[in-house]
């Protein structure tokens, strides 16, 4: 954790400082203390705190942004040569009820808007060392804790827990949208990679292209990712393209079938959904799937067949409390494609059934305590949840146009 502002960066110490990112969205920023966005007043219809395309860098400096009522950014979007970066960031207590768009579906009913925690869309971005806790989202399609539509982006060493998606919607609403995931709604792009990450929470899946980690993966690599998501559903188990890990992938198109799920595992209950992939695996080869696992003792419809077991594409596991599963079989700390060989700490496996990201245990060599997941409360009770934070509420300047009076 830095105590001095690095050269070339602008310090963020207050909610007003954060909102000023809109004045220079290509700049470099660093968070110097915890801030709450709970008292920031957004204009009617504004769906993100920063509506301008963010092309710069935000270094969270292992500080916390909390009390969100909309996604932090509308768009995190760089270029192929200069990525937009968000890193070292903690985000807690996110409550987004997206409401409706000014468009209608084929039945003439208003369409629910997207609900996201970090951004509505990410393109040519780099998201790494991000921790999000207690994230409740109620929205339509293109919904996920990190982003709705994610393209040509690197995601690494992300820890998401307490994710609660669409539990506040009616059964009729739930059946009207797709592209929903615990982390991202849709992950696409030949240069996209999602690695060394953990996703925990619950999602209600009553339509297609919905998954514990991603609703859809197209031409992207996902490796060494754990899904511990409870995938609930009101639909029968014959309903496809929704699962505890990834809902939908392309298996027929010439180029978009170049997706790859490598040494990943789904350890959560999946209810009336597939456990790992919401798709018939007959068209899947080792070019698409390698050494992925689902757990036999968990609920859900199994994707594993004799063919997937023999080919080593998708297998079953009984005991997830064995360090060798993550360390040796799944090779979580190898250096594939320049991955971090020290990304994971295995000391929690015997007790919890999954390892922990090393960066969450140590900040600049100083021990840190993981924030326990807190139950998601009604909006009237949300302010009380800030007791998880070590720092008192930020005093807000009354004159700032973004802020409402107490």
Coordinates of C-alpha atoms in Angstrom, one line a residue:
X1 CA 0.0 0.0 0.0
X2 CA 1.5 3.3 -1.1
X3 CA 1.5 6.3 1.3
X4 CA 2.9 8.7 -1.3
X5 CA 1.4 9.6 -4.6
X6 CA 3.6 8.2 -7.4
X7 CA 4.7 10.7 -10.1
X8 CA 2.3 11.0 -12.9
X9 CA -0.8 9.9 -10.9
X10 CA -3.6 12.0 -9.5
X11 CA -4.7 11.2 -5.9
X12 CA -8.3 10.2 -5.1
X13 CA -9.1 10.9 -1.4
X14 CA -12.8 11.8 -1.5
X15 CA -15.9 10.9 -3.5
X16 CA -15.6 14.3 -5.3
X17 CA -12.1 13.4 -6.4
X18 CA -13.4 10.1 -7.9
X19 CA -16.1 11.9 -9.8
X20 CA -13.5 14.2 -11.3
X21 CA -12.1 11.3 -13.3
X22 CA -14.8 12.3 -15.9
X23 CA -12.9 15.5 -16.5
X24 CA -9.8 13.6 -17.7
X25 CA -10.8 9.9 -18.4
X26 CA -7.5 9.1 -20.0
X27 CA -5.5 10.1 -16.8
X28 CA -3.7 7.9 -14.2
X29 CA -5.3 7.8 -10.7
X30 CA -4.5 6.3 -7.4
X31 CA -6.8 5.8 -4.4
X32 CA -5.2 7.0 -1.2
X33 CA -7.9 6.0 1.3
X34 CA -11.3 4.3 1.6
X35 CA -14.2 6.2 0.1
X36 CA -17.9 5.8 0.0
X37 CA -20.0 6.6 -3.0
X38 CA -23.3 6.2 -1.1
X39 CA -24.0 9.9 -0.9
X40 CA -23.0 10.7 -4.5
X41 CA -26.1 11.9 -6.3
X42 CA -26.4 10.7 -9.9
X43 CA -28.5 12.4 -12.5
X44 CA -31.8 10.8 -13.4
X45 CA -31.2 7.9 -15.8
X46 CA -27.4 7.9 -15.2
X47 CA -26.4 4.3 -14.9
X48 CA -22.7 4.6 -13.9
X49 CA -20.7 7.0 -11.8
X50 CA -18.3 7.8 -14.6
X51 CA -20.2 7.9 -17.9
X52 CA -17.3 8.9 -20.1
X53 CA -15.2 6.2 -21.6
X54 CA -12.3 5.5 -19.2
X55 CA -9.1 5.1 -21.1
X56 CA -6.6 5.6 -18.3
X57 CA -5.4 3.7 -15.2
X58 CA -7.0 3.4 -11.8
X59 CA -4.7 2.0 -9.1
X60 CA -6.9 1.1 -6.1
X61 CA -3.8 0.9 -3.9
X62 CA -5.6 -1.9 -1.9
X63 CA -8.1 0.7 -0.6
X64 CA -11.9 0.2 -0.6
X65 CA -14.6 1.9 -2.6
X66 CA -18.0 1.0 -1.2
X67 CA -21.7 2.0 -1.1
X68 CA -22.3 1.8 -4.9
X69 CA -25.8 2.2 -6.4
X70 CA -24.5 2.0 -10.0
X71 CA -21.5 0.6 -11.8
X72 CA -18.2 2.5 -11.3
X73 CA -17.7 3.0 -15.0
X74 CA -19.9 2.8 -18.0
X75 CA -17.0 1.8 -20.3
X76 CA -13.4 0.8 -19.5
X77 CA -11.9 1.0 -23.0
X78 CA -8.4 1.3 -24.2
X79 CA -6.7 0.4 -27.5
X80 CA -4.8 -2.6 -28.7
X81 CA -1.5 -0.7 -27.9
X82 CA -2.6 1.0 -24.7
X83 CA -4.8 -0.9 -22.4
X84 CA -7.2 0.8 -19.9
X85 CA -6.2 -0.6 -16.5
X86 CA -8.0 -1.1 -13.1
X87 CA -5.9 -2.9 -10.5
X88 CA -5.3 -3.4 -6.7
X89 CA -8.9 -2.4 -6.0
X90 CA -11.4 -3.5 -3.3
X91 CA -15.1 -2.9 -4.0
X92 CA -17.7 -3.6 -1.3
X93 CA -21.4 -3.3 -0.7
X94 CA -22.7 -2.8 -4.3
X95 CA -26.5 -2.6 -4.7
X96 CA -27.6 -2.0 -8.3
X97 CA -31.2 -2.2 -9.4
X98 CA -30.9 -1.3 -13.0
X99 CA -34.5 -0.5 -13.8
X100 CA -35.8 -0.4 -17.4
X101 CA -34.5 0.9 -20.7
X102 CA -36.6 3.0 -23.1
X103 CA -37.0 0.0 -25.4
X104 CA -39.5 -2.9 -25.5
X105 CA -39.3 -6.6 -26.3
X106 CA -41.3 -8.5 -28.9
X107 CA -44.2 -8.7 -26.4
X108 CA -44.2 -4.9 -26.0
X109 CA -42.8 -5.1 -22.5
X110 CA -40.0 -2.8 -21.2
X111 CA -36.6 -4.3 -21.2
X112 CA -34.5 -4.4 -18.0
X113 CA -31.3 -2.5 -18.2
X114 CA -27.8 -4.0 -17.5
X115 CA -26.6 -4.2 -13.9
X116 CA -22.9 -4.3 -13.2
X117 CA -20.5 -3.6 -10.4
X118 CA -17.3 -2.4 -12.2
X119 CA -18.3 -1.5 -15.7
X120 CA -21.1 -2.0 -18.3
X121 CA -18.6 -2.9 -20.9
X122 CA -14.8 -3.5 -21.1
X123 CA -12.8 -3.4 -24.3
X124 CA -9.0 -3.6 -24.6
X125 CA -8.7 -3.5 -20.8
X126 CA -6.6 -5.0 -18.1
X127 CA -8.4 -5.9 -14.8
X128 CA -6.2 -7.5 -12.2
X129 CA -5.8 -7.9 -8.4
X130 CA -9.4 -6.9 -7.8
X131 CA -11.5 -8.0 -4.8
X132 CA -15.3 -7.5 -4.7
X133 CA -17.5 -8.5 -1.8
X134 CA -21.3 -8.2 -1.2
X135 CA -22.4 -7.4 -4.7
X136 CA -26.2 -7.5 -5.3
X137 CA -27.3 -6.9 -8.9
X138 CA -30.8 -6.9 -10.4
X139 CA -30.8 -6.3 -14.1
X140 CA -31.4 -7.5 -17.6
X141 CA -28.9 -9.0 -20.0
X142 CA -25.2 -8.1 -20.1
X143 CA -25.0 -8.4 -16.4
X144 CA -22.0 -9.4 -14.2
X145 CA -20.0 -8.2 -11.2
X146 CA -17.0 -7.1 -13.3
X147 CA -18.7 -6.3 -16.6
X148 CA -21.5 -7.1 -19.0
X149 CA -19.8 -7.2 -22.4
X150 CA -16.0 -7.8 -22.1
X151 CA -13.9 -8.0 -25.2
X152 CA -10.1 -8.2 -26.0
X153 CA -9.4 -7.9 -22.2
X154 CA -7.1 -9.5 -19.7
X155 CA -8.6 -10.5 -16.3
X156 CA -6.3 -11.9 -13.7
X157 CA -6.1 -12.6 -9.9
X158 CA -9.7 -11.5 -9.2
X159 CA -11.6 -12.6 -6.1
X160 CA -15.4 -12.2 -6.1
X161 CA -17.5 -13.3 -3.1
X162 CA -21.0 -12.6 -1.9
X163 CA -22.2 -12.1 -5.5
X164 CA -26.0 -12.1 -5.6
X165 CA -27.5 -11.7 -9.1
X166 CA -31.2 -11.3 -10.0
X167 CA -32.6 -12.7 -6.7
X168 CA -34.8 -9.5 -6.6
X169 CA -36.6 -10.1 -9.9
X170 CA -39.9 -11.9 -10.5
X171 CA -40.0 -15.2 -12.3
X172 CA -41.6 -13.5 -15.3
X173 CA -38.8 -11.0 -15.5
X174 CA -36.1 -13.7 -15.1
X175 CA -37.2 -15.4 -18.3
X176 CA -36.7 -12.4 -20.5
X177 CA -33.0 -11.8 -20.8
X178 CA -29.6 -13.6 -21.3
X179 CA -25.8 -13.0 -21.1
X180 CA -25.6 -13.1 -17.3
X181 CA -22.5 -14.3 -15.3
X182 CA -21.1 -14.1 -11.8
X183 CA -18.0 -12.2 -13.2
X184 CA -19.0 -11.3 -16.8
X185 CA -22.0 -11.5 -19.1
X186 CA -20.0 -12.2 -22.2
X187 CA -16.3 -12.7 -22.7
X188 CA -15.0 -12.5 -26.3
X189 CA -11.9 -11.7 -28.3
X190 CA -8.9 -13.7 -29.5
X191 CA -6.7 -11.8 -27.0
X192 CA -9.0 -12.1 -24.0
X193 CA -7.8 -14.2 -21.1
X194 CA -9.4 -14.8 -17.7
X195 CA -7.1 -16.6 -15.3
X196 CA -6.2 -17.3 -11.6
X197 CA -9.5 -16.1 -10.2
X198 CA -12.4 -17.2 -7.9
X199 CA -16.1 -16.5 -8.1
X200 CA -18.5 -17.2 -5.2
X201 CA -22.2 -16.3 -4.8
X202 CA -25.6 -17.2 -6.3
X203 CA -27.4 -16.5 -9.5
X204 CA -31.0 -17.3 -10.6
X205 CA -30.8 -18.5 -14.2
X206 CA -34.1 -18.7 -16.1
X207 CA -32.9 -18.1 -19.7
X208 CA -30.0 -18.9 -22.0
X209 CA -26.3 -17.9 -21.9
X210 CA -26.0 -17.7 -18.1
X211 CA -23.1 -19.1 -16.0
X212 CA -21.4 -18.9 -12.7
X213 CA -18.3 -17.3 -14.1
X214 CA -19.5 -16.1 -17.6
X215 CA -22.8 -16.3 -19.5
X216 CA -21.0 -16.8 -22.7
X217 CA -17.4 -17.3 -23.8
X218 CA -16.3 -16.7 -27.4
X219 CA -12.7 -17.0 -28.7
X220 CA -11.2 -16.4 -25.3
X221 CA -9.0 -18.4 -22.8
X222 CA -10.2 -19.2 -19.3
X223 CA -7.6 -21.0 -17.1
X224 CA -7.2 -21.8 -13.4
X225 CA -10.6 -20.3 -12.5
X226 CA -12.8 -21.6 -9.6
X227 CA -16.6 -21.2 -9.7
X228 CA -18.2 -21.7 -6.3
X229 CA -21.6 -20.3 -7.5
X230 CA -25.0 -21.6 -6.5
X231 CA -26.9 -21.7 -9.8
X232 CA -30.6 -21.6 -9.0
X233 CA -33.4 -21.9 -11.6
X234 CA -37.1 -22.2 -11.9
X235 CA -36.7 -24.0 -15.2
X236 CA -36.5 -27.9 -15.6
X237 CA -33.1 -29.5 -16.0
X238 CA -33.7 -30.0 -19.7
X239 CA -33.2 -26.3 -20.2
X240 CA -29.7 -25.7 -21.8
X241 CA -27.1 -22.9 -22.0
X242 CA -27.0 -22.2 -18.3
X243 CA -24.6 -23.8 -15.8
X244 CA -22.4 -23.4 -12.7
X245 CA -19.4 -22.3 -14.8
X246 CA -20.1 -21.1 -18.4
X247 CA -23.5 -21.0 -19.9
X248 CA -22.8 -20.9 -23.7
X249 CA -19.9 -21.4 -26.1
X250 CA -19.7 -21.5 -29.8
X251 CA -19.1 -24.9 -31.3
X252 CA -19.9 -24.4 -35.0
X253 CA -18.7 -21.0 -36.2
X254 CA -15.3 -21.0 -38.0
X255 CA -13.6 -18.5 -35.8
X256 CA -15.6 -17.9 -32.7
X257 CA -15.2 -21.6 -31.6
X258 CA -11.6 -20.8 -30.7
X259 CA -12.4 -20.7 -27.0
X260 CA -10.5 -22.6 -24.4
X261 CA -11.3 -23.6 -20.8
X262 CA -8.1 -24.9 -19.3
X263 CA -7.8 -26.6 -15.8
X264 CA -10.9 -25.0 -14.3
X265 CA -13.3 -26.3 -11.7
X266 CA -16.9 -25.8 -10.7
X267 CA -17.5 -26.6 -7.0
X268 CA -20.9 -25.1 -6.3
X269 CA -24.4 -26.5 -6.3
X270 CA -26.1 -26.0 -9.7
X271 CA -29.7 -26.9 -9.0
X272 CA -31.7 -27.5 -12.2
X273 CA -28.7 -26.5 -14.4
X274 CA -25.6 -28.1 -15.8
X275 CA -22.7 -28.3 -13.4
X276 CA -20.0 -27.0 -15.7
X277 CA -21.1 -26.1 -19.2
X278 CA -24.6 -25.5 -20.5
X279 CA -23.9 -27.2 -23.8
X280 CA -23.7 -30.6 -25.4
X281 CA -20.1 -31.6 -25.3
X282 CA -20.1 -33.9 -28.3
X283 CA -18.6 -31.1 -30.5
X284 CA -16.0 -30.2 -27.9
X285 CA -12.4 -31.4 -28.2
X286 CA -9.1 -30.8 -26.3
X287 CA -8.7 -27.7 -28.4
X288 CA -11.6 -26.3 -26.4
X289 CA -11.5 -28.0 -23.0
X290 CA -8.6 -29.4 -21.0
X291 CA -8.6 -31.0 -17.5
X292 CA -11.7 -29.3 -16.2
X293 CA -13.6 -30.7 -13.3
X294 CA -17.1 -30.8 -11.7
X295 CA -17.8 -32.2 -8.2
X296 CA -19.8 -35.4 -7.8
X297 CA -21.4 -34.5 -4.5
X298 CA -22.9 -31.2 -5.8
X299 CA -26.4 -30.8 -7.3
X300 CA -26.9 -30.2 -11.0
X301 CA -26.9 -32.0 -14.3
X302 CA -23.5 -33.6 -15.1
X303 CA -21.7 -32.8 -18.4
X304 CA -19.2 -35.6 -17.9
X305 CA -19.4 -38.7 -20.2
X306 CA -17.1 -41.6 -20.8
X307 CA -15.8 -39.7 -23.8
X308 CA -14.9 -36.5 -21.9
X309 CA -13.2 -38.6 -19.1
X310 CA -11.1 -40.6 -21.6
X311 CA -10.1 -37.5 -23.5
X312 CA -9.3 -35.6 -20.3
X313 CA -11.5 -32.7 -21.3
X314 CA -14.0 -32.8 -18.4
X315 CA -13.9 -35.1 -15.4
X316 CA -15.4 -35.6 -12.0
X317 CA -13.8 -35.2 -8.6
X318 CA -15.0 -36.4 -5.2
X319 CA -12.5 -34.7 -2.8
X320 CA -11.8 -31.0 -3.3
X321 CA -10.0 -30.7 0.1
X322 CA -6.9 -32.2 -1.3
X323 CA -4.0 -29.8 -2.0
X324 CA -2.7 -32.0 -4.8
X325 CA -5.9 -31.4 -6.8
X326 CA -5.1 -27.7 -7.2
X327 CA -1.3 -27.8 -6.9
X328 CA -0.5 -30.8 -9.1
X329 CA -3.5 -31.9 -11.2
X330 CA -4.8 -28.4 -12.1
X331 CA -1.3 -26.9 -11.8
X332 CA -2.6 -23.7 -10.4
X333 CA 0.8 -22.2 -9.9
X334 CA 2.5 -23.0 -13.2
X335 CA 3.7 -20.3 -15.5
X336 CA 1.7 -21.0 -18.6
X337 CA 1.8 -18.1 -20.9
X338 CA 3.7 -15.9 -18.4
X339 CA 1.1 -16.6 -15.6
X340 CA 2.2 -15.8 -12.1
X341 CA 3.8 -18.9 -10.5
X342 CA 3.0 -17.6 -7.0
X343 CA -0.6 -16.6 -7.7
X344 CA -2.2 -19.1 -5.3
X345 CA -1.7 -20.0 -1.6
X346 CA -2.9 -23.6 -0.8
X347 CA -3.1 -23.4 3.0
X348 CA -6.9 -23.0 2.9
X349 CA -7.6 -26.0 0.7
X350 CA -7.9 -28.7 3.5
X351 CA -10.4 -26.6 5.4
X352 CA -12.4 -24.8 2.6
X353 CA -11.9 -26.9 -0.5
X354 CA -10.2 -24.2 -2.5
X355 CA -7.0 -22.1 -2.4
X356 CA -6.7 -18.4 -1.8
X357 CA -5.1 -15.7 -4.0
X358 CA -1.7 -14.8 -2.5
X359 CA -2.1 -11.1 -3.0
X360 CA -5.2 -11.1 -0.8
X361 CA -3.1 -12.5 2.1
X362 CA -0.3 -10.0 1.9
X363 CA -0.1 -6.3 1.0
X364 CA 3.4 -5.1 0.7
X365 CA 4.5 -7.8 3.1
X366 CA 1.9 -6.9 5.8
X367 CA -0.7 -9.4 6.8
X368 CA -4.3 -8.6 6.0
X369 CA -7.6 -10.0 7.1
X370 CA -10.0 -11.2 4.5
X371 CA -13.4 -9.5 4.7
X372 CA -16.1 -12.1 5.6
X373 CA -19.1 -12.3 3.4
X374 CA -22.1 -10.4 4.9
X375 CA -25.7 -11.2 4.0
X376 CA -27.2 -8.8 1.5
X377 CA -29.8 -6.6 3.2
X378 CA -32.7 -4.5 1.9
X379 CA -31.7 -1.1 0.8
X380 CA -33.0 0.5 4.0
X381 CA -30.4 -1.5 5.9
X382 CA -27.4 -1.1 3.6
X383 CA -25.7 1.7 5.5
X384 CA -25.2 -0.6 8.5
X385 CA -23.1 -2.9 6.4
X386 CA -20.3 -0.4 6.2
X387 CA -19.1 -1.6 9.6
X388 CA -17.0 -4.1 7.7
X389 CA -14.7 -1.2 6.7
X390 CA -11.8 -0.1 8.9
X391 CA -12.3 3.6 8.2
X392 CA -15.1 5.9 9.1
X393 CA -17.4 7.5 6.5
X394 CA -15.8 10.2 4.5
X395 CA -16.9 13.8 5.2
X396 CA -18.4 15.1 1.9
X397 CA -18.1 18.7 0.8
X398 CA -21.6 20.2 0.6
X399 CA -20.8 22.5 -2.3
X400 CA -19.9 19.7 -4.8
X401 CA -22.6 19.4 -7.5
X402 CA -22.4 15.7 -7.4
X403 CA -23.3 15.3 -3.8
X404 CA -26.6 15.7 -2.0
X405 CA -26.9 17.1 1.5
X406 CA -27.1 14.8 4.5

